[in-house]
Amino acid sequence: MQHKSSYRNGTYSSEYPSSPRDNYNGGSKSSGGNRFSGGYNADGCPMGDSAYSSSSTNNSSSQYDSVNHPPIRETGIIEKLLHSYGFIQCCERQARLFFHFSQFSGNTEHLKIGDPVEFEMTYDRRTGKPIASTVTKIAPEVVLSEARVTGTVTTEVKGEGSGDNTGRISYETRGECFFLPYTKDDVEGNVTLRTGDAVSFQIATNQRGTLGACHIRFENPVHPVKYHGVVCSMKENFGFIERADVVKEIFFHFSETKCKEELTLGDDVEFIIQTRNGKEVACNITKLPSGSVVFEDVSPEIMRGQVLKPLERGNLVRATQNDPLPGRIRYRAADHSEVEVPFGDKDQCGEFTLRHGDWVQFQVATDRRDQLKRATNISLLDESFYVSGERREQGLVCSLREGFGFIRCVEREQTMFFHFAEVLRLGQDLTVGDEVEFTVDHLSTFSNMNTRQSAIRIKHLSPGTVQFETLIERGVRGVVTKEAQVYNNTGSPTRQPPPDTNGLISCQINQTKKSLPFMAKKCESKMLPRVGDKVTFDLYQVKRTKELVAMSVQVQHSLTNGNSSNGNGSRPIMQGFIAALKDGFGFIETSDHTKEVFFHFSNLEGSPENLELGIEVEYSLGRLNGSGGGCASAEYVRVLARGTIPIAKPLEPTLNGTVTRTLRALNPDQAQYSGLIQVEGGTSYEFGIMGLSCKREILQVGDPVTFQADIEGRASNIVPIRKKRRAIVDAIKGVFGFLSVDGEDTRRLFFHMSEVRGNPSELQSGDTVEFVMLTNPRNGKSSACNVVKIASKGKVRSERPERLLSRLRTASLEESAGPRVIAVRTPRGPDGSRGFRPRRPIAELLAE
């Protein structure tokens, strides 16, 4: 079985010791209250078997001749343990010896790094190198028996201030009776023992042979002592609980749980302890409310200190790590004394890399069980970067993935990988385009990327801090030799446009003719300079490549008409009206109402959110092969004040007619832009977007309308004559909704929220509305237009609508991809009404 995870002080750890003290004194309390703890020693107690052997074990593989070369026993410390062998650091001399597990006289599972051992030095037969043989573990000064025994309390522990805080427990074995001393700290479960109580305990002895009782448990089968803890690890059908009374874990089987729901990691539980096959197990486990078990008290005072020993990251390091709190921080206490406290990998505010000498702020947590202090809520201070002298780099976050991302560096060509764990979280989430500062770690701490550079200790910067170029000179003059192309980036906002989209400017730099690249987005005006235009620009040097580039480009003189301009005078200014708005682009109706011009929102000066149909704008006509495809596109589009463009006045009287041709915005297949209305006498009148009384009105072929002819012979103030219908709002889903319409077949009619007159936010499901139904001639689908709310919903019906009940009945069949039942014709009663009438009561039928 693999080593289990430990839950200590509310945090999970992958190392199996549950306390740092387990690595040094085998479970003795730092407060000194428990005088009898450790492992069991046969030399000090005649009962039982020895856990550690104090004599050497002769091995057949030893190279020593016991007659000519008597063996010399040496001492050392286990330095490294691998699958079937390890290394020992000698204590008497500077040597590091290999040893195989077959040379260890004992259970290798009980061997760990840092254990003191005794061995004989011999030589390998094949290589002749010195190795260690007949390795034995040196017993500690205080050892503890593995088996639990039972006894009776004969003397109680007196209260504090009495002078004697030691009690006695009688214990009988092999016809002899022993009276073993104990203290209050040796009793588990925070219970008070009385004279005559039956208890179970472990026997401890020190080097002098003094016996004592420790880990004492009150044994009461009628009212057993209940303990608290937290589930710290779980396997297939068993797990372990971190006890709240002592720094120890206890085994439990899933069959011992008395909860309705399954236990999960981190659950607070209550249980009793029983001994089965000589082992302690948790029984009668019940779940407690979350937060019931508290392991530690965290001081509210914020401390400042310096890292003495940082945590070593990586899977290989964690696999061989025995100390759950391997880190060390030194700080100055209130009495000006220097204090050193440990910390673990869950005590940092994030999993960022700490280095030796870093200045950090933290809080001190004290374990209630053994009063062990540790540092928690550790965050890195900015002054650490100045003290360490590390080289900090800057960049922009260019992409984010699942758990990691990449940074576009200011001074490097390649992007820099980083893991989310390295972000110094200061209450701000990381997003694409954020400016950051980081340190490059040449050897990554992640096992699967140990040969790749990565960014660590990542810190957010204020917007505008990161600069990829350095200003060299302002106001440089030059001539455009290649036009820049507009690059519409639909991916990452930090992605640079391809080099072939850059333009070129010819200029003189230090009496040398050079050709400098420039990008379209670095031009001051949306009117991009053309070949031959004289421009002024600012000269910058790219930090990463040391290349010179032109930025803040402004047109000073255009060769198109030979006149000086402010950036748009080289092309004629035209005026028009917004005729159609799409997703990211739109169309402008010219001032003579005869044709339309495409424009992209990127060529608009201002926000496209403020655009409405019929708004007056001015623009200049761009290239025929621009972003508008084969048609001319508008550039440098700017909104004008209402009334800037004169509109022809309408004439009396009001005429009636029929639409024979709609606008091209509704029928892109037609060649003419303008729509056409024909009156009874045969006269026809053209119209554009400005001829509509309501610019959002959709006119279809065949619609009867009323209008007025203007002085130019065009139709204006057009109002369609349509039949209005009523319906109930069935559902609203964001920017669109559905109406429940009763007709030949009950159906749901689509409508867009832009078609709602008044305040669309006031419209709710169940409201009664009035609308006009239109059918798209291209796809045959109908939709509601000119939706007007006329009544709010009444009392909410307690029953669900039948169509929803029908949907719920078939939901399971749809999810399982099974056969579906579809109603192809709704039921109809004899009187022609929809559906069947409710069944009449039997009493009424009998009465008739």
Tab-separated table of N, CA and C in Angstrom, residues 348-463:
chain	number	residue	atom	x	y	z
A	348	GLN	N	1.448	28.548	1.858
A	348	GLN	CA	1.619	29.720	1.010
A	348	GLN	C	0.284	30.144	0.413
A	349	CYS	N	0.136	31.431	0.157
A	349	CYS	CA	-1.042	31.949	-0.543
A	349	CYS	C	-0.829	31.749	-2.041
A	350	GLY	N	-0.871	30.484	-2.458
A	350	GLY	CA	-0.510	30.113	-3.816
A	350	GLY	C	0.682	29.179	-3.788
A	351	GLU	N	1.019	28.642	-4.958
A	351	GLU	CA	2.133	27.706	-5.049
A	351	GLU	C	3.310	28.326	-5.789
A	352	PHE	N	3.514	29.615	-5.640
A	352	PHE	CA	4.626	30.291	-6.292
A	352	PHE	C	5.947	29.866	-5.650
A	353	THR	N	7.021	30.106	-6.371
A	353	THR	CA	8.347	29.709	-5.923
A	353	THR	C	8.892	30.698	-4.905
A	354	LEU	N	9.341	30.179	-3.771
A	354	LEU	CA	10.053	30.979	-2.777
A	354	LEU	C	11.536	30.668	-2.859
A	355	ARG	N	12.377	31.675	-2.591
A	355	ARG	CA	13.818	31.498	-2.621
A	355	ARG	C	14.422	31.903	-1.288
A	356	HIS	N	15.628	31.411	-1.064
A	356	HIS	CA	16.324	31.741	0.173
A	356	HIS	C	16.563	33.251	0.256
A	357	GLY	N	16.214	33.833	1.380
A	357	GLY	CA	16.402	35.261	1.584
A	357	GLY	C	15.204	36.114	1.241
A	358	ASP	N	14.132	35.511	0.725
A	358	ASP	CA	12.931	36.287	0.383
A	358	ASP	C	12.290	36.862	1.647
A	359	TRP	N	11.790	38.089	1.525
A	359	TRP	CA	11.029	38.708	2.615
A	359	TRP	C	9.554	38.382	2.403
A	360	VAL	N	8.927	37.875	3.457
A	360	VAL	CA	7.538	37.447	3.371
A	360	VAL	C	6.774	37.979	4.575
A	361	GLN	N	5.452	38.006	4.432
A	361	GLN	CA	4.585	38.276	5.564
A	361	GLN	C	3.685	37.068	5.787
A	362	PHE	N	3.375	36.784	7.048
A	362	PHE	CA	2.668	35.555	7.374
A	362	PHE	C	1.992	35.707	8.722
A	363	GLN	N	1.250	34.668	9.106
A	363	GLN	CA	0.646	34.559	10.415
A	363	GLN	C	1.133	33.277	11.086
A	364	VAL	N	1.153	33.296	12.408
A	364	VAL	CA	1.635	32.148	13.169
A	364	VAL	C	0.435	31.327	13.627
A	365	ALA	N	0.437	30.019	13.285
A	365	ALA	CA	-0.595	29.095	13.696
A	365	ALA	C	-0.037	28.154	14.758
A	366	THR	N	-0.798	27.928	15.837
A	366	THR	CA	-0.378	27.060	16.945
A	366	THR	C	-1.292	25.850	16.996
A	367	ASP	N	-0.687	24.652	16.915
A	367	ASP	CA	-1.448	23.415	16.979
A	367	ASP	C	-1.954	23.204	18.397
A	368	ARG	N	-3.245	22.944	18.526
A	368	ARG	CA	-3.835	22.739	19.850
A	368	ARG	C	-3.374	21.436	20.491
A	369	ARG	N	-2.912	20.480	19.687
A	369	ARG	CA	-2.578	19.166	20.219
A	369	ARG	C	-1.190	19.119	20.838
A	370	ASP	N	-0.207	19.710	20.204
A	370	ASP	CA	1.158	19.644	20.725
A	370	ASP	C	1.823	21.010	20.825
A	371	GLN	N	1.027	22.090	20.608
A	371	GLN	CA	1.515	23.462	20.722
A	371	GLN	C	2.619	23.779	19.711
A	372	LEU	N	2.696	23.013	18.629
A	372	LEU	CA	3.687	23.295	17.594
A	372	LEU	C	3.275	24.547	16.825
A	373	LYS	N	4.202	25.451	16.617
A	373	LYS	CA	3.946	26.693	15.890
A	373	LYS	C	4.485	26.560	14.475
A	374	ARG	N	3.738	27.125	13.533
A	374	ARG	CA	4.175	27.147	12.143
A	374	ARG	C	3.687	28.421	11.482
A	375	ALA	N	4.295	28.753	10.343
A	375	ALA	CA	3.908	29.935	9.577
A	375	ALA	C	2.861	29.539	8.542
A	376	THR	N	1.828	30.360	8.398
A	376	THR	CA	0.779	30.106	7.414
A	376	THR	C	0.347	31.417	6.772
A	377	ASN	N	-0.459	31.315	5.697
A	377	ASN	CA	-0.897	32.494	4.922
A	377	ASN	C	0.303	33.332	4.486
A	378	ILE	N	1.284	32.658	3.908
A	378	ILE	CA	2.543	33.310	3.514
A	378	ILE	C	2.362	33.980	2.158
A	379	SER	N	2.737	35.250	2.088
A	379	SER	CA	2.718	36.003	0.829
A	379	SER	C	4.052	36.700	0.646
A	380	LEU	N	4.451	36.828	-0.602
A	380	LEU	CA	5.753	37.404	-0.942
A	380	LEU	C	5.673	38.921	-0.977
A	381	LEU	N	6.686	39.593	-0.404
A	381	LEU	CA	6.766	41.047	-0.394
A	381	LEU	C	7.594	41.534	-1.580
A	382	ASP	N	7.264	42.740	-2.066
A	382	ASP	CA	7.964	43.289	-3.236
A	382	ASP	C	9.443	43.514	-2.973
A	383	GLU	N	9.817	43.807	-1.737
A	383	GLU	CA	11.219	44.092	-1.458
A	383	GLU	C	12.106	42.870	-1.656
A	384	SER	N	11.502	41.684	-1.770
A	384	SER	CA	12.297	40.475	-2.014
A	384	SER	C	13.019	40.566	-3.346
A	385	PHE	N	12.376	41.170	-4.358
A	385	PHE	CA	12.986	41.259	-5.676
A	385	PHE	C	14.209	42.179	-5.661
A	386	TYR	N	14.207	43.195	-4.804
A	386	TYR	CA	15.356	44.105	-4.734
A	386	TYR	C	16.486	43.492	-3.919
A	387	VAL	N	16.132	42.754	-2.856
A	387	VAL	CA	17.158	42.144	-2.015
A	387	VAL	C	17.866	41.021	-2.759
A	388	SER	N	17.099	40.203	-3.498
A	388	SER	CA	17.695	39.051	-4.175
A	388	SER	C	18.547	39.454	-5.366
A	389	GLY	N	18.269	40.609	-5.968
A	389	GLY	CA	19.027	41.032	-7.140
A	389	GLY	C	18.704	40.227	-8.384
A	390	GLU	N	17.585	39.521	-8.395
A	390	GLU	CA	17.233	38.714	-9.552
A	390	GLU	C	16.823	39.584	-10.730
A	391	ARG	N	17.005	39.075	-11.925
A	391	ARG	CA	16.685	39.808	-13.147
A	391	ARG	C	15.206	39.626	-13.463
A	392	ARG	N	14.467	40.711	-13.401
A	392	ARG	CA	13.032	40.692	-13.665
A	392	ARG	C	12.778	41.141	-15.102
A	393	GLU	N	11.864	40.432	-15.784
A	393	GLU	CA	11.492	40.766	-17.152
A	393	GLU	C	10.006	41.107	-17.206
A	394	GLN	N	9.599	41.704	-18.314
A	394	GLN	CA	8.219	42.140	-18.483
A	394	GLN	C	7.639	41.538	-19.756
A	395	GLY	N	6.314	41.527	-19.812
A	395	GLY	CA	5.650	41.019	-20.995
A	395	GLY	C	4.146	41.111	-20.871
A	396	LEU	N	3.449	40.580	-21.894
A	396	LEU	CA	1.992	40.552	-21.947
A	396	LEU	C	1.529	39.102	-21.997
A	397	VAL	N	0.468	38.798	-21.286
A	397	VAL	CA	-0.130	37.469	-21.359
A	397	VAL	C	-0.816	37.336	-22.717
A	398	CYS	N	-0.331	36.391	-23.536
A	398	CYS	CA	-0.852	36.273	-24.900
A	398	CYS	C	-1.833	35.118	-25.063
A	399	SER	N	-1.802	34.126	-24.173
A	399	SER	CA	-2.753	33.020	-24.278
A	399	SER	C	-2.849	32.320	-22.933
A	400	LEU	N	-4.023	31.763	-22.675
A	400	LEU	CA	-4.293	31.026	-21.440
A	400	LEU	C	-4.893	29.680	-21.809
A	401	ARG	N	-4.396	28.641	-21.129
A	401	ARG	CA	-4.898	27.289	-21.344
A	401	ARG	C	-5.411	26.744	-20.012
A	402	GLU	N	-5.602	25.440	-19.940
A	402	GLU	CA	-6.091	24.788	-18.732
A	402	GLU	C	-4.945	24.620	-17.746
A	403	GLY	N	-4.790	25.594	-16.848
A	403	GLY	CA	-3.764	25.495	-15.818
A	403	GLY	C	-2.447	26.131	-16.174
A	404	PHE	N	-2.277	26.607	-17.402
A	404	PHE	CA	-1.025	27.244	-17.784
A	404	PHE	C	-1.300	28.260	-18.878
A	405	GLY	N	-0.258	28.973	-19.281
A	405	GLY	CA	-0.398	29.996	-20.310
A	405	GLY	C	0.947	30.389	-20.873
A	406	PHE	N	0.956	31.454	-21.716
A	406	PHE	CA	2.177	31.914	-22.356
A	406	PHE	C	2.224	33.438	-22.306
A	407	ILE	N	3.447	33.950	-22.189
A	407	ILE	CA	3.685	35.397	-22.081
A	407	ILE	C	4.514	35.848	-23.276
A	408	ARG	N	4.084	36.912	-23.919
A	408	ARG	CA	4.884	37.545	-24.969
A	408	ARG	C	5.884	38.470	-24.307
A	409	CYS	N	7.162	38.116	-24.414
A	409	CYS	CA	8.220	38.818	-23.685
A	409	CYS	C	8.647	40.075	-24.419
A	410	VAL	N	9.098	41.045	-23.642
A	410	VAL	CA	9.593	42.293	-24.219
A	410	VAL	C	10.961	42.080	-24.858
A	411	GLU	N	11.804	41.260	-24.259
A	411	GLU	CA	13.191	41.126	-24.700
A	411	GLU	C	13.505	39.745	-25.258
A	412	ARG	N	12.520	38.916	-25.502
A	412	ARG	CA	12.758	37.582	-26.040
A	412	ARG	C	11.868	37.334	-27.247
A	413	GLU	N	12.395	36.549	-28.210
A	413	GLU	CA	11.631	36.226	-29.401
A	413	GLU	C	10.522	35.235	-29.094
A	414	GLN	N	10.870	34.140	-28.362
A	414	GLN	CA	9.897	33.101	-28.100
A	414	GLN	C	8.994	33.499	-26.937
A	415	THR	N	7.796	32.927	-26.931
A	415	THR	CA	6.896	33.148	-25.808
A	415	THR	C	7.372	32.346	-24.611
A	416	MET	N	7.023	32.807	-23.410
A	416	MET	CA	7.488	32.184	-22.171
A	416	MET	C	6.329	31.426	-21.517
A	417	PHE	N	6.560	30.145	-21.265
A	417	PHE	CA	5.563	29.320	-20.599
A	417	PHE	C	5.472	29.694	-19.113
A	418	PHE	N	4.276	29.599	-18.557
A	418	PHE	CA	4.116	29.795	-17.119
A	418	PHE	C	2.946	28.957	-16.635
A	419	HIS	N	2.996	28.611	-15.359
A	419	HIS	CA	1.921	27.863	-14.725
A	419	HIS	C	1.140	28.806	-13.822
A	420	PHE	N	-0.165	28.573	-13.702
A	420	PHE	CA	-1.007	29.442	-12.884
A	420	PHE	C	-0.544	29.481	-11.432
A	421	ALA	N	0.122	28.409	-10.978
A	421	ALA	CA	0.559	28.361	-9.591
A	421	ALA	C	1.614	29.414	-9.291
A	422	GLU	N	2.297	29.937	-10.332
A	422	GLU	CA	3.368	30.911	-10.126
A	422	GLU	C	2.871	32.345	-10.099
A	423	VAL	N	1.577	32.555	-10.231
A	423	VAL	CA	1.029	33.917	-10.213
A	423	VAL	C	0.867	34.371	-8.769
A	424	LEU	N	1.450	35.512	-8.441
A	424	LEU	CA	1.298	36.083	-7.101
A	424	LEU	C	-0.083	36.700	-7.035
A	425	ARG	N	-1.024	35.992	-6.467
A	425	ARG	CA	-2.418	36.431	-6.478
A	425	ARG	C	-2.603	37.571	-5.484
A	426	LEU	N	-2.943	38.720	-6.016
A	426	LEU	CA	-3.176	39.900	-5.184
A	426	LEU	C	-4.612	40.382	-5.365
A	427	GLY	N	-5.558	39.463	-5.415
A	427	GLY	CA	-6.957	39.822	-5.578
A	427	GLY	C	-7.327	40.170	-6.995
A	428	GLN	N	-6.530	39.752	-7.976
A	428	GLN	CA	-6.795	40.080	-9.374
A	428	GLN	C	-6.585	38.829	-10.208
A	429	ASP	N	-7.577	38.476	-11.051
A	429	ASP	CA	-7.475	37.307	-11.909
A	429	ASP	C	-6.662	37.642	-13.148
A	430	LEU	N	-5.978	36.630	-13.666
A	430	LEU	CA	-5.139	36.812	-14.843
A	430	LEU	C	-5.980	36.648	-16.097
A	431	THR	N	-5.870	37.582	-17.039
A	431	THR	CA	-6.591	37.536	-18.304
A	431	THR	C	-5.625	37.826	-19.441
A	432	VAL	N	-6.044	37.484	-20.653
A	432	VAL	CA	-5.219	37.748	-21.834
A	432	VAL	C	-5.064	39.258	-22.020
A	433	GLY	N	-3.831	39.699	-22.267
A	433	GLY	CA	-3.539	41.115	-22.422
A	433	GLY	C	-3.029	41.787	-21.169
A	434	ASP	N	-3.021	41.086	-20.028
A	434	ASP	CA	-2.511	41.681	-18.789
A	434	ASP	C	-1.014	41.883	-18.882
A	435	GLU	N	-0.550	42.992	-18.302
A	435	GLU	CA	0.881	43.285	-18.249
A	435	GLU	C	1.448	42.701	-16.962
A	436	VAL	N	2.538	41.956	-17.093
A	436	VAL	CA	3.098	41.241	-15.949
A	436	VAL	C	4.605	41.423	-15.896
A	437	GLU	N	5.140	41.118	-14.712
A	437	GLU	CA	6.581	41.089	-14.470
A	437	GLU	C	6.911	39.725	-13.903
A	438	PHE	N	8.048	39.142	-14.308
A	438	PHE	CA	8.344	37.772	-13.918
A	438	PHE	C	9.852	37.537	-13.909
A	439	THR	N	10.223	36.391	-13.352
A	439	THR	CA	11.602	35.908	-13.339
A	439	THR	C	11.656	34.634	-14.158
A	440	VAL	N	12.713	34.469	-14.938
A	440	VAL	CA	12.873	33.280	-15.779
A	440	VAL	C	13.596	32.210	-14.979
A	441	ASP	N	12.941	31.039	-14.868
A	441	ASP	CA	13.540	29.884	-14.204
A	441	ASP	C	14.067	28.965	-15.294
A	442	HIS	N	15.381	28.806	-15.344
A	442	HIS	CA	15.992	28.036	-16.433
A	442	HIS	C	15.722	26.550	-16.295
A	443	LEU	N	15.568	26.067	-15.077
A	443	LEU	CA	15.224	24.669	-14.847
A	443	LEU	C	13.848	24.633	-14.222
A	444	SER	N	12.875	24.239	-15.021
A	444	SER	CA	11.494	24.256	-14.540
A	444	SER	C	11.301	23.252	-13.430
A	445	THR	N	10.396	23.561	-12.521
A	445	THR	CA	10.111	22.675	-11.395
A	445	THR	C	9.114	21.597	-11.750
A	446	PHE	N	8.557	21.633	-12.968
A	446	PHE	CA	7.568	20.634	-13.339
A	446	PHE	C	8.261	19.476	-14.045
A	447	SER	N	7.929	18.257	-13.616
A	447	SER	CA	8.668	17.080	-14.050
A	447	SER	C	8.554	16.847	-15.551
A	448	ASN	N	7.424	17.193	-16.147
A	448	ASN	CA	7.250	16.923	-17.569
A	448	ASN	C	7.816	18.040	-18.432
A	449	MET	N	8.351	19.086	-17.858
A	449	MET	CA	8.934	20.177	-18.628
A	449	MET	C	10.251	20.602	-17.983
A	450	ASN	N	11.075	19.643	-17.628
A	450	ASN	CA	12.278	19.955	-16.873
A	450	ASN	C	13.390	20.509	-17.738
A	451	THR	N	13.200	20.589	-19.049
A	451	THR	CA	14.236	21.132	-19.909
A	451	THR	C	13.802	22.444	-20.553
A	452	ARG	N	12.683	23.006	-20.129
A	452	ARG	CA	12.154	24.204	-20.756
A	452	ARG	C	12.146	25.353	-19.770
A	453	GLN	N	12.483	26.528	-20.271
A	453	GLN	CA	12.434	27.709	-19.424
A	453	GLN	C	10.984	28.063	-19.131
A	454	SER	N	10.757	28.621	-17.959
A	454	SER	CA	9.408	29.009	-17.577
A	454	SER	C	9.481	30.280	-16.744
A	455	ALA	N	8.351	30.984	-16.676
A	455	ALA	CA	8.251	32.208	-15.887
A	455	ALA	C	7.750	31.865	-14.487
A	456	ILE	N	8.402	32.413	-13.472
A	456	ILE	CA	8.005	32.190	-12.087
A	456	ILE	C	7.856	33.538	-11.392
A	457	ARG	N	7.208	33.509	-10.227
A	457	ARG	CA	7.027	34.708	-9.397
A	457	ARG	C	6.423	35.847	-10.226
A	458	ILE	N	5.260	35.541	-10.847
A	458	ILE	CA	4.624	36.475	-11.782
A	458	ILE	C	3.792	37.486	-11.008
A	459	LYS	N	3.987	38.758	-11.331
A	459	LYS	CA	3.319	39.848	-10.631
A	459	LYS	C	2.612	40.747	-11.641
A	460	HIS	N	1.384	41.170	-11.304
A	460	HIS	CA	0.633	42.089	-12.164
A	460	HIS	C	1.287	43.474	-12.171
A	461	LEU	N	1.204	44.142	-13.327
A	461	LEU	CA	1.665	45.523	-13.467
A	461	LEU	C	0.510	46.408	-13.905
A	462	SER	N	0.647	47.684	-13.650
A	462	SER	CA	-0.387	48.639	-14.054
A	462	SER	C	-0.418	48.758	-15.577
A	463	PRO	N	-1.603	48.979	-16.166
A	463	PRO	CA	-1.680	49.140	-17.625
A	463	PRO	C	-0.808	50.288	-18.101
